[in-house]
Amino acid sequence: MAFVCKQCDHRSVKWFGRCPGCGQWDSLTEVRADGTDIAVDTTWLGEELRSISEIDLKNVQRLPTGLSELDRLLGGGLIPGGVVLFGGEPGIGKSTLLLQMAESLARGVGKILYVSGEESEGQVKLRATRIGANSERLFVLSEQSLSRIMAAVEQVDPLVLIVDSIQTTADERVAGEAGSVKQLREVSSALIQLTKSKGMTTFLVGHITKEGAFAGPKTIEHLVDVAIYLEGSRTEDVRMLRSVKNRFGATNEVAVFQMTAGGLVGIEDPSRFFLGDSDRPKHPGSVYVPILEGTRPILVELQALVSPTGGYGTPQRRCTGLDVNRVLLMLAVMEKHLEVHIGAADVYLSLAGGLDVRERGTDLGVIAAVLSSLRNRALSDRTAVVGEVGLSGEIRPVRRLRERMAEAAKLGIQRMIVPQSARMTKAEGLEIVGVERVSEAIEALSFE
Ligand code: TYD
Ligand code: MG
């Protein structure tokens, strides 16, 4: 190795910041002994360097899993060579859903290898029995060692590999316990490489734990192609599967499932599911809001209960399925811009069905529900409201208003109060009332 000055061709065996020959700064570059410059050696490039216009898109074949909700979330199915991080809290249903997917794929298309680092083969079999998984092409291995998992992949040559979980898998050649950040990275990179070279699809299960000692799935999110998380409460049987990253499709998508005695069942019509029996009489405090989960509109029923505190103690403000801070803001907006005084009353708000919504499109619904309960008068059950409410009482636009209208109309809503900016008077067979201020919105509500 030697160094040559770009300016004066001065040669030296050492690197200098300033050329000893001509005094130029930062002009020495490393060359091979034969004098060719390493840094700018372009001979290797040959025909490999292509303009983006010359790159052919190979027709990527997506492999449907057979679970339609999962397929929709993934953008149509699995991509060969793709690695999916599947996260969620312990006990939420990750192993169940993946085993269901494994069975469906094994029945339909080919060999699947399900590796469990947490359960014995017998325990996996027990769960499999519950969900009716019994395919001959579904291979189960109880293993925590990376090298043995890789050996099993060589032997089985599966279409899909499931590693449950990434936190229980360890590379023996790497220091540190299974689940440490170092192990997590090493194991993930090795499995990602293997996945690409085999052209299979791999699911890495990651537990989200509250303990800081163990590294969470977030630490490998940047390595994988797709990251999806299974969420839901432990008391309710609704599960939401969300994609937060997808190199092959849309993110922020949501699939809805219900946990049953026979595994997770996809809910294709969430509105009907969450609304339950649509014929029941409407009560004061209840209002319909077309919310958005990802890009998907869902019509939900929001319920408020306002009751006097009796003059002692701090008034309660409790929310289920809604952001309590946002609700407190809405109560403040009501005090200031509607001159409605709720100060001394207890306020309870809840979203029916166990959904958890973090969306400002529910703002106007919160106000309408609270008002309806406070006045003890029901709103028309053919009316829905949607809109973000600003601190000065202005109604702000919401995303995908048209889709929300269509969903509401589909479920029998006839009149909808929406942000004015939409500039629509009639759509999807609905009577549309555009409003600019929260006071206007309240006037437009028809109480029964
Ligand atoms: P599991 O898939 O083991 O969760 P994770 O892998 O995310 O830790 O699911 C655990 C819960 O699901 C458990 O409490 C039992 C329940 N369950 C059902 O309700 N129905 C079923 O068919 C199965 C297999 C599990
Ligand atoms: Mg599990």
Short mmCIF file of N, CA, C and O in Angstrom, two decimals, residues 83-156:
data_model
loop_
_atom_site.label_atom_id
_atom_site.label_comp_id
_atom_site.label_asym_id
_atom_site.label_seq_id
_atom_site.Cartn_x
_atom_site.Cartn_y
_atom_site.Cartn_z
N VAL A 83 -39.16 -10.68 5.57
CA VAL A 83 -39.13 -11.00 7.00
C VAL A 83 -40.13 -10.12 7.72
O VAL A 83 -40.11 -8.90 7.59
N VAL A 84 -41.02 -10.75 8.45
CA VAL A 84 -42.08 -10.04 9.15
C VAL A 84 -41.86 -10.12 10.65
O VAL A 84 -41.72 -11.21 11.21
N LEU A 85 -41.80 -8.98 11.29
CA LEU A 85 -41.73 -8.95 12.75
C LEU A 85 -43.16 -8.92 13.27
O LEU A 85 -43.96 -8.07 12.87
N PHE A 86 -43.48 -9.86 14.14
CA PHE A 86 -44.84 -9.98 14.65
C PHE A 86 -44.79 -9.75 16.16
O PHE A 86 -44.39 -10.62 16.92
N GLY A 87 -45.16 -8.55 16.58
CA GLY A 87 -45.01 -8.18 17.98
C GLY A 87 -46.32 -8.17 18.74
O GLY A 87 -47.40 -8.22 18.16
N GLY A 88 -46.22 -8.10 20.04
CA GLY A 88 -47.41 -8.00 20.88
C GLY A 88 -47.11 -8.42 22.30
O GLY A 88 -46.09 -9.08 22.56
N GLU A 89 -47.99 -8.04 23.20
CA GLU A 89 -47.79 -8.40 24.61
C GLU A 89 -47.99 -9.90 24.80
O GLU A 89 -48.71 -10.52 24.04
N PRO A 90 -47.36 -10.44 25.83
CA PRO A 90 -47.54 -11.87 26.11
C PRO A 90 -49.02 -12.18 26.33
O PRO A 90 -49.73 -11.40 26.97
N GLY A 91 -49.48 -13.27 25.78
CA GLY A 91 -50.85 -13.70 26.01
C GLY A 91 -51.90 -13.08 25.10
O GLY A 91 -53.08 -13.36 25.23
N ILE A 92 -51.47 -12.26 24.17
CA ILE A 92 -52.44 -11.54 23.34
C ILE A 92 -52.96 -12.41 22.19
O ILE A 92 -54.04 -12.18 21.66
N GLY A 93 -52.18 -13.44 21.81
CA GLY A 93 -52.64 -14.34 20.75
C GLY A 93 -51.71 -14.50 19.56
O GLY A 93 -52.13 -14.97 18.51
N LYS A 94 -50.44 -14.12 19.73
CA LYS A 94 -49.48 -14.20 18.62
C LYS A 94 -49.29 -15.64 18.14
O LYS A 94 -49.39 -15.93 16.95
N SER A 95 -48.99 -16.52 19.10
CA SER A 95 -48.75 -17.92 18.72
C SER A 95 -50.00 -18.53 18.09
O SER A 95 -49.90 -19.29 17.13
N THR A 96 -51.15 -18.17 18.62
CA THR A 96 -52.41 -18.70 18.09
C THR A 96 -52.60 -18.31 16.64
O THR A 96 -52.84 -19.15 15.78
N LEU A 97 -52.47 -17.01 16.36
CA LEU A 97 -52.71 -16.54 14.99
C LEU A 97 -51.68 -17.13 14.01
O LEU A 97 -52.02 -17.54 12.90
N LEU A 98 -50.42 -17.20 14.45
CA LEU A 98 -49.39 -17.71 13.54
C LEU A 98 -49.57 -19.20 13.29
O LEU A 98 -49.31 -19.69 12.19
N LEU A 99 -50.02 -19.90 14.30
CA LEU A 99 -50.27 -21.33 14.10
C LEU A 99 -51.45 -21.54 13.15
O LEU A 99 -51.44 -22.44 12.31
N GLN A 100 -52.45 -20.68 13.27
CA GLN A 100 -53.59 -20.76 12.34
C GLN A 100 -53.13 -20.50 10.91
O GLN A 100 -53.52 -21.20 9.99
N MET A 101 -52.27 -19.49 10.77
CA MET A 101 -51.74 -19.17 9.44
C MET A 101 -50.90 -20.34 8.92
O MET A 101 -51.00 -20.73 7.75
N ALA A 102 -50.08 -20.90 9.81
CA ALA A 102 -49.21 -22.03 9.43
C ALA A 102 -50.05 -23.20 8.92
O ALA A 102 -49.74 -23.80 7.88
N GLU A 103 -51.12 -23.49 9.62
CA GLU A 103 -51.98 -24.60 9.22
C GLU A 103 -52.62 -24.33 7.85
O GLU A 103 -52.64 -25.19 6.97
N SER A 104 -53.11 -23.10 7.70
CA SER A 104 -53.76 -22.74 6.45
C SER A 104 -52.79 -22.88 5.26
O SER A 104 -53.13 -23.40 4.21
N LEU A 105 -51.55 -22.41 5.46
CA LEU A 105 -50.55 -22.49 4.40
C LEU A 105 -50.11 -23.93 4.15
O LEU A 105 -49.90 -24.34 3.01
N ALA A 106 -49.96 -24.68 5.24
CA ALA A 106 -49.52 -26.07 5.10
C ALA A 106 -50.56 -26.87 4.33
O ALA A 106 -50.24 -27.69 3.48
N ARG A 107 -51.82 -26.59 4.60
CA ARG A 107 -52.90 -27.29 3.88
C ARG A 107 -52.92 -26.90 2.42
O ARG A 107 -53.10 -27.73 1.54
N GLY A 108 -52.73 -25.58 2.20
CA GLY A 108 -52.91 -25.08 0.85
C GLY A 108 -51.70 -25.14 -0.05
O GLY A 108 -51.81 -25.50 -1.21
N VAL A 109 -50.52 -24.78 0.47
CA VAL A 109 -49.40 -24.61 -0.46
C VAL A 109 -48.13 -25.40 -0.19
O VAL A 109 -47.47 -25.80 -1.15
N GLY A 110 -47.73 -25.60 1.03
CA GLY A 110 -46.46 -26.31 1.19
C GLY A 110 -46.01 -26.44 2.63
O GLY A 110 -46.79 -26.24 3.56
N LYS A 111 -44.72 -26.72 2.77
CA LYS A 111 -44.19 -27.02 4.10
C LYS A 111 -43.96 -25.76 4.94
O LYS A 111 -43.44 -24.76 4.44
N ILE A 112 -44.33 -25.85 6.18
CA ILE A 112 -44.16 -24.74 7.11
C ILE A 112 -43.38 -25.26 8.31
O ILE A 112 -43.65 -26.36 8.81
N LEU A 113 -42.42 -24.47 8.78
CA LEU A 113 -41.68 -24.86 9.98
C LEU A 113 -42.00 -23.86 11.09
O LEU A 113 -41.73 -22.67 10.95
N TYR A 114 -42.60 -24.40 12.16
CA TYR A 114 -42.94 -23.56 13.30
C TYR A 114 -41.99 -23.92 14.44
O TYR A 114 -42.02 -25.03 14.95
N VAL A 115 -41.14 -22.96 14.81
CA VAL A 115 -40.18 -23.21 15.88
C VAL A 115 -40.64 -22.48 17.13
O VAL A 115 -40.88 -21.27 17.11
N SER A 116 -40.77 -23.23 18.22
CA SER A 116 -41.15 -22.58 19.48
C SER A 116 -39.98 -22.67 20.45
O SER A 116 -39.43 -23.74 20.68
N GLY A 117 -39.61 -21.53 20.99
CA GLY A 117 -38.55 -21.51 21.98
C GLY A 117 -39.14 -21.43 23.37
O GLY A 117 -38.43 -21.37 24.37
N GLU A 118 -40.46 -21.40 23.45
CA GLU A 118 -41.12 -21.19 24.74
C GLU A 118 -41.93 -22.37 25.17
O GLU A 118 -42.25 -22.52 26.34
N GLU A 119 -42.33 -23.19 24.20
CA GLU A 119 -43.22 -24.30 24.53
C GLU A 119 -42.66 -25.59 23.98
O GLU A 119 -41.96 -25.60 22.97
N SER A 120 -43.02 -26.69 24.63
CA SER A 120 -42.62 -28.00 24.14
C SER A 120 -43.49 -28.34 22.94
O SER A 120 -44.53 -27.71 22.72
N GLU A 121 -43.06 -29.34 22.19
CA GLU A 121 -43.86 -29.75 21.03
C GLU A 121 -45.26 -30.17 21.47
O GLU A 121 -46.25 -29.92 20.78
N GLY A 122 -45.32 -30.79 22.65
CA GLY A 122 -46.62 -31.21 23.19
C GLY A 122 -47.55 -30.03 23.45
O GLY A 122 -48.74 -30.07 23.15
N GLN A 123 -46.97 -28.96 24.00
CA GLN A 123 -47.79 -27.77 24.27
C GLN A 123 -48.28 -27.14 22.97
O GLN A 123 -49.41 -26.68 22.88
N VAL A 124 -47.40 -27.12 21.97
CA VAL A 124 -47.81 -26.58 20.67
C VAL A 124 -48.94 -27.44 20.10
O VAL A 124 -49.92 -26.92 19.57
N LYS A 125 -48.80 -28.74 20.27
CA LYS A 125 -49.82 -29.66 19.76
C LYS A 125 -51.18 -29.40 20.43
O LYS A 125 -52.23 -29.41 19.79
N LEU A 126 -51.12 -29.11 21.73
CA LEU A 126 -52.36 -28.82 22.46
C LEU A 126 -53.07 -27.61 21.87
O LEU A 126 -54.28 -27.64 21.62
N ARG A 127 -52.30 -26.57 21.63
CA ARG A 127 -52.90 -25.37 21.04
C ARG A 127 -53.41 -25.69 19.64
O ARG A 127 -54.49 -25.27 19.24
N ALA A 128 -52.61 -26.46 18.91
CA ALA A 128 -52.98 -26.81 17.54
C ALA A 128 -54.31 -27.56 17.52
O ALA A 128 -55.14 -27.35 16.63
N THR A 129 -54.53 -28.40 18.51
CA THR A 129 -55.78 -29.15 18.58
C THR A 129 -56.96 -28.21 18.75
O THR A 129 -58.01 -28.39 18.14
N ARG A 130 -56.75 -27.19 19.58
CA ARG A 130 -57.84 -26.22 19.81
C ARG A 130 -58.27 -25.52 18.53
O ARG A 130 -59.44 -25.23 18.33
N ILE A 131 -57.28 -25.22 17.70
CA ILE A 131 -57.63 -24.49 16.48
C ILE A 131 -57.76 -25.41 15.27
O ILE A 131 -57.92 -24.94 14.14
N GLY A 132 -57.67 -26.70 15.52
CA GLY A 132 -57.89 -27.66 14.43
C GLY A 132 -56.74 -27.77 13.45
O GLY A 132 -56.95 -28.04 12.28
N ALA A 133 -55.51 -27.56 13.93
CA ALA A 133 -54.34 -27.68 13.05
C ALA A 133 -53.77 -29.09 13.15
O ALA A 133 -53.43 -29.55 14.23
N ASN A 134 -53.66 -29.73 12.00
CA ASN A 134 -53.21 -31.13 12.02
C ASN A 134 -52.54 -31.53 10.70
O ASN A 134 -52.45 -32.69 10.37
N SER A 135 -52.05 -30.53 9.96
CA SER A 135 -51.53 -30.83 8.63
C SER A 135 -50.19 -31.57 8.69
O SER A 135 -49.36 -31.32 9.56
N GLU A 136 -50.00 -32.48 7.76
CA GLU A 136 -48.75 -33.23 7.70
C GLU A 136 -47.58 -32.37 7.26
O GLU A 136 -46.42 -32.71 7.48
N ARG A 137 -47.89 -31.28 6.62
CA ARG A 137 -46.82 -30.42 6.13
C ARG A 137 -46.46 -29.31 7.12
O ARG A 137 -45.64 -28.45 6.81
N LEU A 138 -47.08 -29.34 8.28
CA LEU A 138 -46.73 -28.36 9.32
C LEU A 138 -45.77 -29.02 10.29
O LEU A 138 -46.14 -29.93 11.03
N PHE A 139 -44.51 -28.58 10.26
CA PHE A 139 -43.48 -29.17 11.11
C PHE A 139 -43.28 -28.30 12.34
O PHE A 139 -43.23 -27.07 12.25
N VAL A 140 -43.17 -28.96 13.50
CA VAL A 140 -43.03 -28.23 14.76
C VAL A 140 -41.73 -28.63 15.44
O VAL A 140 -41.39 -29.81 15.52
N LEU A 141 -41.01 -27.63 15.91
CA LEU A 141 -39.74 -27.88 16.58
C LEU A 141 -39.67 -27.01 17.82
O LEU A 141 -39.94 -25.82 17.77
N SER A 142 -39.32 -27.64 18.95
CA SER A 142 -39.12 -26.86 20.16
C SER A 142 -37.63 -26.63 20.30
O SER A 142 -36.89 -27.56 20.61
N GLU A 143 -37.18 -25.42 20.03
CA GLU A 143 -35.74 -25.19 19.95
C GLU A 143 -35.40 -23.72 20.23
O GLU A 143 -36.14 -22.83 19.84
N GLN A 144 -34.25 -23.52 20.89
CA GLN A 144 -33.81 -22.15 21.17
C GLN A 144 -32.48 -21.81 20.51
O GLN A 144 -32.08 -20.64 20.51
N SER A 145 -31.82 -22.81 19.99
CA SER A 145 -30.48 -22.57 19.43
C SER A 145 -30.57 -22.18 17.95
O SER A 145 -31.17 -22.89 17.13
N LEU A 146 -29.95 -21.06 17.63
CA LEU A 146 -30.00 -20.55 16.26
C LEU A 146 -29.43 -21.55 15.26
O LEU A 146 -30.03 -21.80 14.22
N SER A 147 -28.28 -22.16 15.62
CA SER A 147 -27.65 -23.06 14.64
C SER A 147 -28.54 -24.27 14.37
O SER A 147 -28.63 -24.74 13.25
N ARG A 148 -29.23 -24.76 15.41
CA ARG A 148 -30.10 -25.92 15.18
C ARG A 148 -31.35 -25.52 14.39
O ARG A 148 -31.86 -26.30 13.60
N ILE A 149 -31.83 -24.30 14.63
CA ILE A 149 -32.98 -23.83 13.84
C ILE A 149 -32.57 -23.74 12.37
O ILE A 149 -33.31 -24.15 11.48
N MET A 150 -31.35 -23.25 12.14
CA MET A 150 -30.89 -23.11 10.76
C MET A 150 -30.71 -24.48 10.11
O MET A 150 -31.02 -24.66 8.92
N ALA A 151 -30.25 -25.42 10.90
CA ALA A 151 -30.11 -26.78 10.37
C ALA A 151 -31.47 -27.36 10.00
O ALA A 151 -31.64 -28.01 8.97
N ALA A 152 -32.45 -27.10 10.86
CA ALA A 152 -33.81 -27.60 10.59
C ALA A 152 -34.36 -26.97 9.32
O ALA A 152 -35.05 -27.63 8.53
N VAL A 153 -34.05 -25.70 9.08
CA VAL A 153 -34.50 -25.04 7.86
C VAL A 153 -33.89 -25.73 6.65
O VAL A 153 -34.57 -25.99 5.66
N GLU A 154 -32.59 -26.06 6.75
CA GLU A 154 -31.92 -26.76 5.64
C GLU A 154 -32.63 -28.08 5.35
O GLU A 154 -32.84 -28.46 4.21
N GLN A 155 -33.00 -28.77 6.42
CA GLN A 155 -33.60 -30.08 6.23
C GLN A 155 -35.03 -30.02 5.71
O GLN A 155 -35.40 -30.73 4.78
N VAL A 156 -35.82 -29.15 6.32
CA VAL A 156 -37.24 -29.09 5.94
C VAL A 156 -37.44 -28.31 4.63
O VAL A 156 -38.30 -28.63 3.83
#
